[in-house]
PDB file of C-alpha atoms and ligand atoms in Angstrom:
ATOM      1  CA  UNK A  19      31.376   2.564   8.555  1.00  0.00           C
ATOM      2  CA  UNK A  20      29.320   0.190   6.378  1.00  0.00           C
ATOM      3  CA  UNK A  21      25.626   0.083   6.639  1.00  0.00           C
ATOM      4  CA  UNK A  22      23.754  -3.061   7.896  1.00  0.00           C
ATOM      5  CA  UNK A  23      21.396  -4.794   5.364  1.00  0.00           C
ATOM      6  CA  UNK A  24      18.296  -3.158   6.921  1.00  0.00           C
ATOM      7  CA  UNK A  25      19.919   0.336   6.758  1.00  0.00           C
ATOM      8  CA  UNK A  26      20.754  -0.266   3.106  1.00  0.00           C
ATOM      9  CA  UNK A  27      17.129  -1.415   2.488  1.00  0.00           C
ATOM     10  CA  UNK A  28      15.783   1.644   4.272  1.00  0.00           C
ATOM     11  CA  UNK A  29      18.096   4.018   2.355  1.00  0.00           C
ATOM     12  CA  UNK A  30      17.099   2.541  -0.964  1.00  0.00           C
ATOM     13  CA  UNK A  31      13.336   2.496  -0.253  1.00  0.00           C
ATOM     14  CA  UNK A  32      13.570   6.215   0.986  1.00  0.00           C
ATOM     15  CA  UNK A  33      15.395   7.204  -2.182  1.00  0.00           C
ATOM     16  CA  UNK A  34      12.676   5.442  -4.154  1.00  0.00           C
ATOM     17  CA  UNK A  35       9.870   7.240  -2.308  1.00  0.00           C
ATOM     18  CA  UNK A  36      11.540  10.551  -2.958  1.00  0.00           C
ATOM     19  CA  UNK A  37      11.707   9.819  -6.718  1.00  0.00           C
ATOM     20  CA  UNK A  38       7.899   8.722  -6.708  1.00  0.00           C
ATOM     21  CA  UNK A  39       7.097  12.093  -4.921  1.00  0.00           C
ATOM     22  CA  UNK A  40       9.101  14.038  -7.380  1.00  0.00           C
ATOM     23  CA  UNK A  41       7.278  12.415 -10.366  1.00  0.00           C
ATOM     24  CA  UNK A  42       3.788  12.434  -8.789  1.00  0.00           C
ATOM     25  CA  UNK A  43       1.226  14.444 -10.698  1.00  0.00           C
ATOM     26  CA  UNK A  44       3.603  15.284 -13.607  1.00  0.00           C
ATOM     27  CA  UNK A  45       2.677  14.323 -17.094  1.00  0.00           C
ATOM     28  CA  UNK A  46       4.033  10.817 -17.804  1.00  0.00           C
ATOM     29  CA  UNK A  47       4.791   8.710 -20.741  1.00  0.00           C
ATOM     30  CA  UNK A  48       2.734   5.662 -19.976  1.00  0.00           C
ATOM     31  CA  UNK A  49       3.460   2.286 -21.817  1.00  0.00           C
ATOM     32  CA  UNK A  50       1.484  -0.939 -21.592  1.00  0.00           C
ATOM     33  CA  UNK A  51       3.153  -4.125 -20.379  1.00  0.00           C
ATOM     34  CA  UNK A  52      -0.230  -5.912 -20.748  1.00  0.00           C
ATOM     35  CA  UNK A  53      -3.771  -4.696 -21.514  1.00  0.00           C
ATOM     36  CA  UNK A  54      -4.069  -3.009 -17.956  1.00  0.00           C
ATOM     37  CA  UNK A  55      -0.479  -3.345 -16.654  1.00  0.00           C
ATOM     38  CA  UNK A  56       1.218   0.090 -16.906  1.00  0.00           C
ATOM     39  CA  UNK A  57       4.737   1.365 -16.674  1.00  0.00           C
ATOM     40  CA  UNK A  58       5.776   4.980 -16.585  1.00  0.00           C
ATOM     41  CA  UNK A  59       9.073   6.971 -16.998  1.00  0.00           C
ATOM     42  CA  UNK A  60       8.940   7.461 -13.188  1.00  0.00           C
ATOM     43  CA  UNK A  61       8.927   3.592 -12.654  1.00  0.00           C
ATOM     44  CA  UNK A  62      12.089   3.504 -14.691  1.00  0.00           C
ATOM     45  CA  UNK A  63      13.706   6.540 -13.075  1.00  0.00           C
ATOM     46  CA  UNK A  64      12.849   5.297  -9.614  1.00  0.00           C
ATOM     47  CA  UNK A  65      14.324   1.888 -10.355  1.00  0.00           C
ATOM     48  CA  UNK A  66      17.546   3.518 -11.402  1.00  0.00           C
ATOM     49  CA  UNK A  67      17.732   5.574  -8.164  1.00  0.00           C
ATOM     50  CA  UNK A  68      17.122   2.480  -5.994  1.00  0.00           C
ATOM     51  CA  UNK A  69      19.610   0.488  -7.939  1.00  0.00           C
ATOM     52  CA  UNK A  70      22.229   3.201  -7.499  1.00  0.00           C
ATOM     53  CA  UNK A  71      21.837   2.950  -3.776  1.00  0.00           C
ATOM     54  CA  UNK A  72      22.345  -0.919  -3.935  1.00  0.00           C
ATOM     55  CA  UNK A  73      25.243  -0.732  -6.283  1.00  0.00           C
ATOM     56  CA  UNK A  74      27.050   1.760  -4.035  1.00  0.00           C
ATOM     57  CA  UNK A  75      26.327  -0.034  -0.742  1.00  0.00           C
ATOM     58  CA  UNK A  76      26.263  -3.654  -1.800  1.00  0.00           C
ATOM     59  CA  UNK A  77      28.183  -4.109  -5.041  1.00  0.00           C
ATOM     60  CA  UNK A  78      28.646  -7.726  -4.451  1.00  0.00           C
ATOM     61  CA  UNK A  79      24.850  -8.662  -4.283  1.00  0.00           C
ATOM     62  CA  UNK A  80      22.529  -9.599  -7.098  1.00  0.00           C
ATOM     63  CA  UNK A  81      19.524  -7.691  -8.107  1.00  0.00           C
ATOM     64  CA  UNK A  82      16.153  -8.577  -9.620  1.00  0.00           C
ATOM     65  CA  UNK A  83      14.011  -5.526 -10.296  1.00  0.00           C
ATOM     66  CA  UNK A  84      10.529  -5.276 -11.846  1.00  0.00           C
ATOM     67  CA  UNK A  85      11.524  -2.893 -14.667  1.00  0.00           C
ATOM     68  CA  UNK A  86      14.254  -5.084 -15.872  1.00  0.00           C
ATOM     69  CA  UNK A  87      17.577  -4.628 -13.832  1.00  0.00           C
ATOM     70  CA  UNK A  88      19.069  -8.060 -13.360  1.00  0.00           C
ATOM     71  CA  UNK A  89      22.548  -8.867 -11.810  1.00  0.00           C
ATOM     72  CA  UNK A  90      23.706 -12.129 -10.382  1.00  0.00           C
ATOM     73  CA  UNK A  91      25.251 -12.528  -6.908  1.00  0.00           C
ATOM     74  CA  UNK A  92      25.232 -14.882  -3.994  1.00  0.00           C
ATOM     75  CA  UNK A  93      22.396 -12.775  -2.242  1.00  0.00           C
ATOM     76  CA  UNK A  94      19.720 -11.064  -4.327  1.00  0.00           C
ATOM     77  CA  UNK A  95      17.758  -7.854  -3.756  1.00  0.00           C
ATOM     78  CA  UNK A  96      14.214  -7.912  -5.226  1.00  0.00           C
ATOM     79  CA  UNK A  97      13.016  -4.489  -6.108  1.00  0.00           C
ATOM     80  CA  UNK A  98       9.651  -2.920  -7.019  1.00  0.00           C
ATOM     81  CA  UNK A  99      10.486   0.808  -7.639  1.00  0.00           C
ATOM     82  CA  UNK A 100       6.789   1.736  -7.674  1.00  0.00           C
ATOM     83  CA  UNK A 101       4.252  -0.695  -6.234  1.00  0.00           C
ATOM     84  CA  UNK A 102       0.869   0.782  -7.121  1.00  0.00           C
ATOM     85  CA  UNK A 103       1.651   2.180 -10.548  1.00  0.00           C
ATOM     86  CA  UNK A 104      -1.969   2.412 -11.700  1.00  0.00           C
ATOM     87  CA  UNK A 105      -2.711   4.626  -8.629  1.00  0.00           C
ATOM     88  CA  UNK A 106       0.278   6.671  -9.482  1.00  0.00           C
ATOM     89  CA  UNK A 107      -0.801   7.101 -13.091  1.00  0.00           C
ATOM     90  CA  UNK A 108      -4.220   8.228 -11.936  1.00  0.00           C
ATOM     91  CA  UNK A 109      -2.608  10.573  -9.322  1.00  0.00           C
ATOM     92  CA  UNK A 110      -4.161   8.558  -6.473  1.00  0.00           C
ATOM     93  CA  UNK A 111      -1.536   9.027  -3.663  1.00  0.00           C
ATOM     94  CA  UNK A 112      -1.269   5.420  -2.581  1.00  0.00           C
ATOM     95  CA  UNK A 113       1.864   3.712  -3.812  1.00  0.00           C
ATOM     96  CA  UNK A 114       5.379   3.043  -2.451  1.00  0.00           C
ATOM     97  CA  UNK A 115       8.853   1.808  -3.162  1.00  0.00           C
ATOM     98  CA  UNK A 116       9.598  -1.655  -1.759  1.00  0.00           C
ATOM     99  CA  UNK A 117      12.661  -4.054  -1.728  1.00  0.00           C
ATOM    100  CA  UNK A 118      13.838  -7.151   0.093  1.00  0.00           C
ATOM    101  CA  UNK A 119      17.068  -9.087   0.341  1.00  0.00           C
ATOM    102  CA  UNK A 120      16.989 -12.748  -0.219  1.00  0.00           C
ATOM    103  CA  UNK A 121      19.732 -15.130   0.867  1.00  0.00           C
ATOM    104  CA  UNK A 122      19.364 -18.623  -0.468  1.00  0.00           C
ATOM    105  CA  UNK A 123      15.653 -18.072  -1.015  1.00  0.00           C
ATOM    106  CA  UNK A 124      15.145 -16.743   2.570  1.00  0.00           C
ATOM    107  CA  UNK A 125      14.018 -13.191   3.089  1.00  0.00           C
ATOM    108  CA  UNK A 126      16.453 -11.546   5.525  1.00  0.00           C
ATOM    109  CA  UNK A 127      15.656  -7.757   5.334  1.00  0.00           C
ATOM    110  CA  UNK A 128      13.052  -5.556   3.655  1.00  0.00           C
ATOM    111  CA  UNK A 129      11.708  -2.073   3.541  1.00  0.00           C
ATOM    112  CA  UNK A 130       8.743  -0.279   2.076  1.00  0.00           C
ATOM    113  CA  UNK A 131       8.473   3.527   1.925  1.00  0.00           C
ATOM    114  CA  UNK A 132       5.222   5.392   1.389  1.00  0.00           C
ATOM    115  CA  UNK A 133       6.095   8.966   0.084  1.00  0.00           C
ATOM    116  CA  UNK A 134       2.663  10.328   0.861  1.00  0.00           C
ATOM    117  CA  UNK A 135       2.391   9.471   4.450  1.00  0.00           C
ATOM    118  CA  UNK A 136       6.138   9.666   5.119  1.00  0.00           C
ATOM    119  CA  UNK A 137       5.989   6.120   6.609  1.00  0.00           C
ATOM    120  CA  UNK A 138       8.862   3.619   6.344  1.00  0.00           C
ATOM    121  CA  UNK A 139       8.139  -0.090   7.147  1.00  0.00           C
ATOM    122  CA  UNK A 140      11.089  -2.241   7.921  1.00  0.00           C
ATOM    123  CA  UNK A 141      11.900  -5.814   8.843  1.00  0.00           C
ATOM    124  CA  UNK A 142      15.111  -7.782   9.607  1.00  0.00           C
ATOM    125  CA  UNK A 143      14.861 -11.635  10.059  1.00  0.00           C
ATOM    126  CA  UNK A 144      14.924 -12.652  13.716  1.00  0.00           C
ATOM    127  CA  UNK A 145      15.009  -8.993  14.929  1.00  0.00           C
ATOM    128  CA  UNK A 146      11.589  -7.567  14.320  1.00  0.00           C
ATOM    129  CA  UNK A 147       9.569  -5.285  12.213  1.00  0.00           C
ATOM    130  CA  UNK A 148       9.149  -1.534  12.616  1.00  0.00           C
ATOM    131  CA  UNK A 149       7.475   1.520  11.429  1.00  0.00           C
ATOM    132  CA  UNK A 150       9.467   4.749  11.200  1.00  0.00           C
ATOM    133  CA  UNK A 151       7.487   7.895  10.874  1.00  0.00           C
ATOM    134  CA  UNK A 152       7.876  11.496  12.150  1.00  0.00           C
ATOM    135  CA  UNK A 153      11.368  10.696  13.392  1.00  0.00           C
ATOM    136  CA  UNK A 154      10.174   7.822  15.675  1.00  0.00           C
ATOM    137  CA  UNK A 155      10.606   4.175  15.188  1.00  0.00           C
ATOM    138  CA  UNK A 156       8.019   1.691  16.761  1.00  0.00           C
ATOM    139  CA  UNK A 157       7.902  -2.066  16.730  1.00  0.00           C
ATOM    140  CA  UNK A 158       5.070  -3.576  14.530  1.00  0.00           C
ATOM    141  CA  UNK A 159       2.631  -6.189  15.770  1.00  0.00           C
ATOM    142  CA  UNK A 160      -0.287  -7.757  14.084  1.00  0.00           C
ATOM    143  CA  UNK A 161      -3.810  -7.202  15.318  1.00  0.00           C
ATOM    144  CA  UNK A 162      -5.386  -9.415  17.970  1.00  0.00           C
ATOM    145  CA  UNK A 163      -8.726  -9.705  16.488  1.00  0.00           C
ATOM    146  CA  UNK A 164     -10.291 -13.148  16.359  1.00  0.00           C
ATOM    147  CA  UNK A 165     -13.686 -12.369  14.637  1.00  0.00           C
ATOM    148  CA  UNK A 166     -14.281 -11.582  10.942  1.00  0.00           C
ATOM    149  CA  UNK A 167     -17.141  -9.354  11.956  1.00  0.00           C
ATOM    150  CA  UNK A 168     -14.648  -7.036  13.796  1.00  0.00           C
ATOM    151  CA  UNK A 169     -11.975  -7.151  11.108  1.00  0.00           C
ATOM    152  CA  UNK A 170     -10.766  -5.279   8.114  1.00  0.00           C
ATOM    153  CA  UNK A 171      -9.376  -7.301   5.122  1.00  0.00           C
ATOM    154  CA  UNK A 172      -7.728  -6.408   1.833  1.00  0.00           C
ATOM    155  CA  UNK A 173      -7.327  -8.178  -1.390  1.00  0.00           C
ATOM    156  CA  UNK A 174      -4.995  -8.022  -4.443  1.00  0.00           C
ATOM    157  CA  UNK A 175      -6.181  -8.984  -7.948  1.00  0.00           C
ATOM    158  CA  UNK A 176      -3.974 -10.241 -10.673  1.00  0.00           C
ATOM    159  CA  UNK A 177      -3.674  -8.167 -13.975  1.00  0.00           C
ATOM    160  CA  UNK A 178      -4.733 -11.311 -15.893  1.00  0.00           C
ATOM    161  CA  UNK A 179      -8.626 -11.369 -15.541  1.00  0.00           C
ATOM    162  CA  UNK A 180      -9.018 -14.589 -17.509  1.00  0.00           C
ATOM    163  CA  UNK A 181      -7.342 -16.998 -15.157  1.00  0.00           C
ATOM    164  CA  UNK A 182      -8.507 -19.004 -12.171  1.00  0.00           C
ATOM    165  CA  UNK A 183      -6.560 -16.705  -9.735  1.00  0.00           C
ATOM    166  CA  UNK A 184      -8.804 -13.791 -10.618  1.00  0.00           C
ATOM    167  CA  UNK A 185     -12.004 -15.741  -9.972  1.00  0.00           C
ATOM    168  CA  UNK A 186     -10.516 -16.919  -6.663  1.00  0.00           C
ATOM    169  CA  UNK A 187      -9.807 -13.430  -5.373  1.00  0.00           C
ATOM    170  CA  UNK A 188     -13.170 -12.217  -6.748  1.00  0.00           C
ATOM    171  CA  UNK A 189     -15.080 -14.879  -4.751  1.00  0.00           C
ATOM    172  CA  UNK A 190     -12.914 -14.335  -1.660  1.00  0.00           C
ATOM    173  CA  UNK A 191     -13.563 -10.650  -1.792  1.00  0.00           C
ATOM    174  CA  UNK A 192     -17.324 -11.318  -2.053  1.00  0.00           C
ATOM    175  CA  UNK A 193     -17.370 -13.637   0.793  1.00  0.00           C
ATOM    176  CA  UNK A 194     -15.090 -11.611   2.983  1.00  0.00           C
ATOM    177  CA  UNK A 195     -17.290  -8.408   2.319  1.00  0.00           C
ATOM    178  CA  UNK A 196     -20.444 -10.064   3.630  1.00  0.00           C
ATOM    179  CA  UNK A 197     -18.819 -11.478   6.892  1.00  0.00           C
ATOM    180  CA  UNK A 198     -16.262  -8.700   7.883  1.00  0.00           C
ATOM    181  CA  UNK A 199     -16.505  -5.188   8.968  1.00  0.00           C
ATOM    182  CA  UNK A 200     -14.985  -3.973   5.696  1.00  0.00           C
ATOM    183  CA  UNK A 201     -12.976  -5.345   2.714  1.00  0.00           C
ATOM    184  CA  UNK A 202     -10.696  -3.284   0.507  1.00  0.00           C
ATOM    185  CA  UNK A 203      -8.770  -3.438  -2.811  1.00  0.00           C
ATOM    186  CA  UNK A 204      -6.220  -0.715  -2.712  1.00  0.00           C
ATOM    187  CA  UNK A 205      -3.889  -1.327  -5.612  1.00  0.00           C
ATOM    188  CA  UNK A 206      -0.510  -1.679  -3.766  1.00  0.00           C
ATOM    189  CA  UNK A 207       0.412  -5.122  -2.616  1.00  0.00           C
ATOM    190  CA  UNK A 208       3.451  -3.981  -0.675  1.00  0.00           C
ATOM    191  CA  UNK A 209       1.408  -1.456   1.397  1.00  0.00           C
ATOM    192  CA  UNK A 210      -1.489  -3.991   1.880  1.00  0.00           C
ATOM    193  CA  UNK A 211       0.827  -6.579   3.492  1.00  0.00           C
ATOM    194  CA  UNK A 212       2.768  -4.017   5.471  1.00  0.00           C
ATOM    195  CA  UNK A 213      -0.518  -2.775   6.869  1.00  0.00           C
ATOM    196  CA  UNK A 214      -1.292  -6.403   8.007  1.00  0.00           C
ATOM    197  CA  UNK A 215       2.149  -6.349   9.870  1.00  0.00           C
ATOM    198  CA  UNK A 216       1.141  -3.030  11.439  1.00  0.00           C
ATOM    199  CA  UNK A 217      -2.268  -4.409  12.685  1.00  0.00           C
ATOM    200  CA  UNK A 218      -4.210  -2.082  10.417  1.00  0.00           C
ATOM    201  CA  UNK A 219      -5.763  -4.982   8.406  1.00  0.00           C
ATOM    202  CA  UNK A 220      -6.512  -8.433   9.818  1.00  0.00           C
ATOM    203  CA  UNK A 221      -5.739 -10.255   6.689  1.00  0.00           C
ATOM    204  CA  UNK A 222      -4.692  -9.991   3.071  1.00  0.00           C
ATOM    205  CA  UNK A 223      -5.285 -12.286   0.121  1.00  0.00           C
ATOM    206  CA  UNK A 224      -3.546 -11.896  -3.269  1.00  0.00           C
ATOM    207  CA  UNK A 225      -3.215 -13.872  -6.432  1.00  0.00           C
ATOM    208  CA  UNK A 226      -0.483 -12.898  -9.059  1.00  0.00           C
ATOM    209  CA  UNK A 227       1.699 -11.026  -6.769  1.00  0.00           C
ATOM    210  CA  UNK A 228       5.428 -11.298  -7.675  1.00  0.00           C
ATOM    211  CA  UNK A 229       8.249 -11.816  -5.260  1.00  0.00           C
ATOM    212  CA  UNK A 230       9.248  -8.022  -5.429  1.00  0.00           C
ATOM    213  CA  UNK A 231       5.634  -6.958  -4.488  1.00  0.00           C
ATOM    214  CA  UNK A 232       5.473  -8.814  -1.210  1.00  0.00           C
ATOM    215  CA  UNK A 233       8.866 -10.180  -0.029  1.00  0.00           C
ATOM    216  CA  UNK A 234       9.450  -7.248   2.277  1.00  0.00           C
ATOM    217  CA  UNK A 235       5.940  -7.421   3.694  1.00  0.00           C
ATOM    218  CA  UNK A 236       6.080 -11.143   4.189  1.00  0.00           C
ATOM    219  CA  UNK A 237       9.069 -10.718   6.537  1.00  0.00           C
ATOM    220  CA  UNK A 238       7.164  -7.857   8.252  1.00  0.00           C
ATOM    221  CA  UNK A 239       4.214 -10.041   8.908  1.00  0.00           C
ATOM    222  CA  UNK A 240       6.266 -12.994  10.291  1.00  0.00           C
ATOM    223  CA  UNK A 241       8.378 -10.654  12.478  1.00  0.00           C
ATOM    224  CA  UNK A 242       5.209  -8.869  13.722  1.00  0.00           C
ATOM    225  CA  UNK A 243       3.740 -12.217  14.794  1.00  0.00           C
ATOM    226  CA  UNK A 244       1.451 -13.059  11.958  1.00  0.00           C
ATOM    227  CA  UNK A 245       1.079 -15.983   9.500  1.00  0.00           C
ATOM    228  CA  UNK A 246       1.867 -16.460   5.851  1.00  0.00           C
ATOM    229  CA  UNK A 247       1.009 -19.297   3.392  1.00  0.00           C
ATOM    230  CA  UNK A 248       0.301 -19.747  -0.295  1.00  0.00           C
ATOM    231  CA  UNK A 249      -3.246 -19.967  -1.666  1.00  0.00           C
ATOM    232  CA  UNK A 250      -3.379 -23.670  -1.071  1.00  0.00           C
ATOM    233  CA  UNK A 251      -2.104 -23.504   2.486  1.00  0.00           C
ATOM    234  CA  UNK A 252       1.432 -24.612   1.688  1.00  0.00           C
ATOM    235  CA  UNK A 253       4.554 -22.676   2.602  1.00  0.00           C
ATOM    236  CA  UNK A 254       4.926 -19.461   0.597  1.00  0.00           C
ATOM    237  CA  UNK A 255       7.890 -19.573  -1.800  1.00  0.00           C
ATOM    238  CA  UNK A 256       9.396 -16.950  -4.110  1.00  0.00           C
ATOM    239  CA  UNK A 257       7.554 -18.533  -7.138  1.00  0.00           C
ATOM    240  CA  UNK A 258       4.229 -19.028  -5.429  1.00  0.00           C
ATOM    241  CA  UNK A 259       1.173 -17.803  -7.346  1.00  0.00           C
ATOM    242  CA  UNK A 260      -0.318 -16.058  -4.405  1.00  0.00           C
ATOM    243  CA  UNK A 261      -0.229 -15.534  -0.729  1.00  0.00           C
ATOM    244  CA  UNK A 262      -2.421 -15.201   2.401  1.00  0.00           C
ATOM    245  CA  UNK A 263      -1.146 -13.025   5.231  1.00  0.00           C
ATOM    246  CA  UNK A 264      -2.982 -12.712   8.481  1.00  0.00           C
ATOM    247  CA  UNK A 265      -2.722 -11.882  12.148  1.00  0.00           C
ATOM    248  CA  UNK A 266      -2.457 -15.664  12.807  1.00  0.00           C
ATOM    249  CA  UNK A 267      -5.526 -16.008  14.846  1.00  0.00           C
ATOM    250  CA  UNK A 268      -7.777 -15.788  11.674  1.00  0.00           C
ATOM    251  CA  UNK A 269      -5.377 -17.660   9.484  1.00  0.00           C
ATOM    252  CA  UNK A 270      -7.073 -21.001   9.302  1.00  0.00           C
ATOM    253  CA  UNK A 271     -10.550 -19.566   8.800  1.00  0.00           C
ATOM    254  CA  UNK A 272      -9.291 -17.253   6.104  1.00  0.00           C
ATOM    255  CA  UNK A 273      -7.520 -20.113   4.364  1.00  0.00           C
ATOM    256  CA  UNK A 274     -10.686 -22.182   4.568  1.00  0.00           C
ATOM    257  CA  UNK A 275     -12.658 -19.314   2.886  1.00  0.00           C
ATOM    258  CA  UNK A 276     -10.103 -19.050   0.105  1.00  0.00           C
ATOM    259  CA  UNK A 277     -10.110 -22.772  -0.498  1.00  0.00           C
ATOM    260  CA  UNK A 278     -13.879 -22.900  -0.858  1.00  0.00           C
ATOM    261  CA  UNK A 279     -13.327 -20.897  -4.073  1.00  0.00           C
TER     262      UNK A 279
HETATM  263  C1  IPD B 305       0.595  -4.462  -8.451  1.00  0.00           C
HETATM  264  C2  IPD B 305      -0.088  -3.938  -7.347  1.00  0.00           C
HETATM  265  C3  IPD B 305      -1.509  -4.617  -7.197  1.00  0.00           C
HETATM  266  C4  IPD B 305      -1.376  -6.181  -7.073  1.00  0.00           C
HETATM  267  C5  IPD B 305      -0.634  -6.656  -8.366  1.00  0.00           C
HETATM  268  C6  IPD B 305       0.750  -6.000  -8.449  1.00  0.00           C
HETATM  269  P1  IPD B 305       2.389  -2.783  -9.640  1.00  0.00           P
HETATM  270  O1  IPD B 305       1.907  -3.930  -8.643  1.00  0.00           O
HETATM  271  O2  IPD B 305       0.536  -4.220  -6.117  1.00  0.00           O
HETATM  272  O3  IPD B 305      -2.095  -4.246  -5.886  1.00  0.00           O
HETATM  273  O4  IPD B 305      -2.700  -6.647  -6.960  1.00  0.00           O
HETATM  274  O5  IPD B 305      -0.517  -8.022  -8.230  1.00  0.00           O
HETATM  275  O6  IPD B 305       1.360  -6.486  -9.665  1.00  0.00           O
HETATM  276  O7  IPD B 305       2.078  -3.296 -11.024  1.00  0.00           O
HETATM  277  O8  IPD B 305       1.618  -1.549  -9.363  1.00  0.00           O
HETATM  278  O9  IPD B 305       3.839  -2.634  -9.290  1.00  0.00           O
HETATM  279 CA1   CA B 306       4.118  -4.278  -7.695  1.00  0.00          CA
HETATM  280 CA1   CA B 307       5.870  -1.785  -9.926  1.00  0.00          CA
END
């Protein structure tokens, strides 16, 4: 029997998480993609393992993966084998494997697996978003918080520290820190946004995230009842320079804060 798209996403993310776990703490060959943008042999090995699952289960689909795998097809899997490579390199156990399926630009399924907490976040368009952990699967829903002062927020900075995107996140982080209960910068976009869907964070603002970082999480947030837009308040698209994800209730205020610059 063939697997559904979400089952394929889950299998591939879990295989990726297993490969991250196997490489974690081992000496790595680290290369620079930019001054502070790292890639390791485990990023490449994990990508190969995730791609192997996709090629076996969905040979007709296209692939666009961060470490270079490209294949065309009518639908496209976007893959980040390790999201949170800097954490991985420093042996900080906060990173994951994430992927999503796009059909004509629309995200239809996604999965994000954290090898260190044994958590698998999943979403299927129109069906819902779930967290699978300890053999149980539960439906995700965003937080119900309506006040910044009761909320926890998270931000994602781009690797390019010279651009306007970096300044925007720095000033958003500063403002959020002074009006919220707590503000974080964790180094894994895919986990940050999945945590918004799970109601752990009330909002997330990132600049410089690529489609493979956040596509799975965007679907999770939407399916969990939250809101998504780009950094100008427009509809997020696969080429958008950034994203705001929230529980919906705080969305307009969060956007206003980001637009203030
Ligand atoms: C990065 C992380 C980081 C985010 C960056 C991403 P990588 O991904 O998710 O939190 O702020 O935009 O590029 O390089 O670890 O896969
Ligand atoms: Ca990433
Ligand atoms: Ca990556």
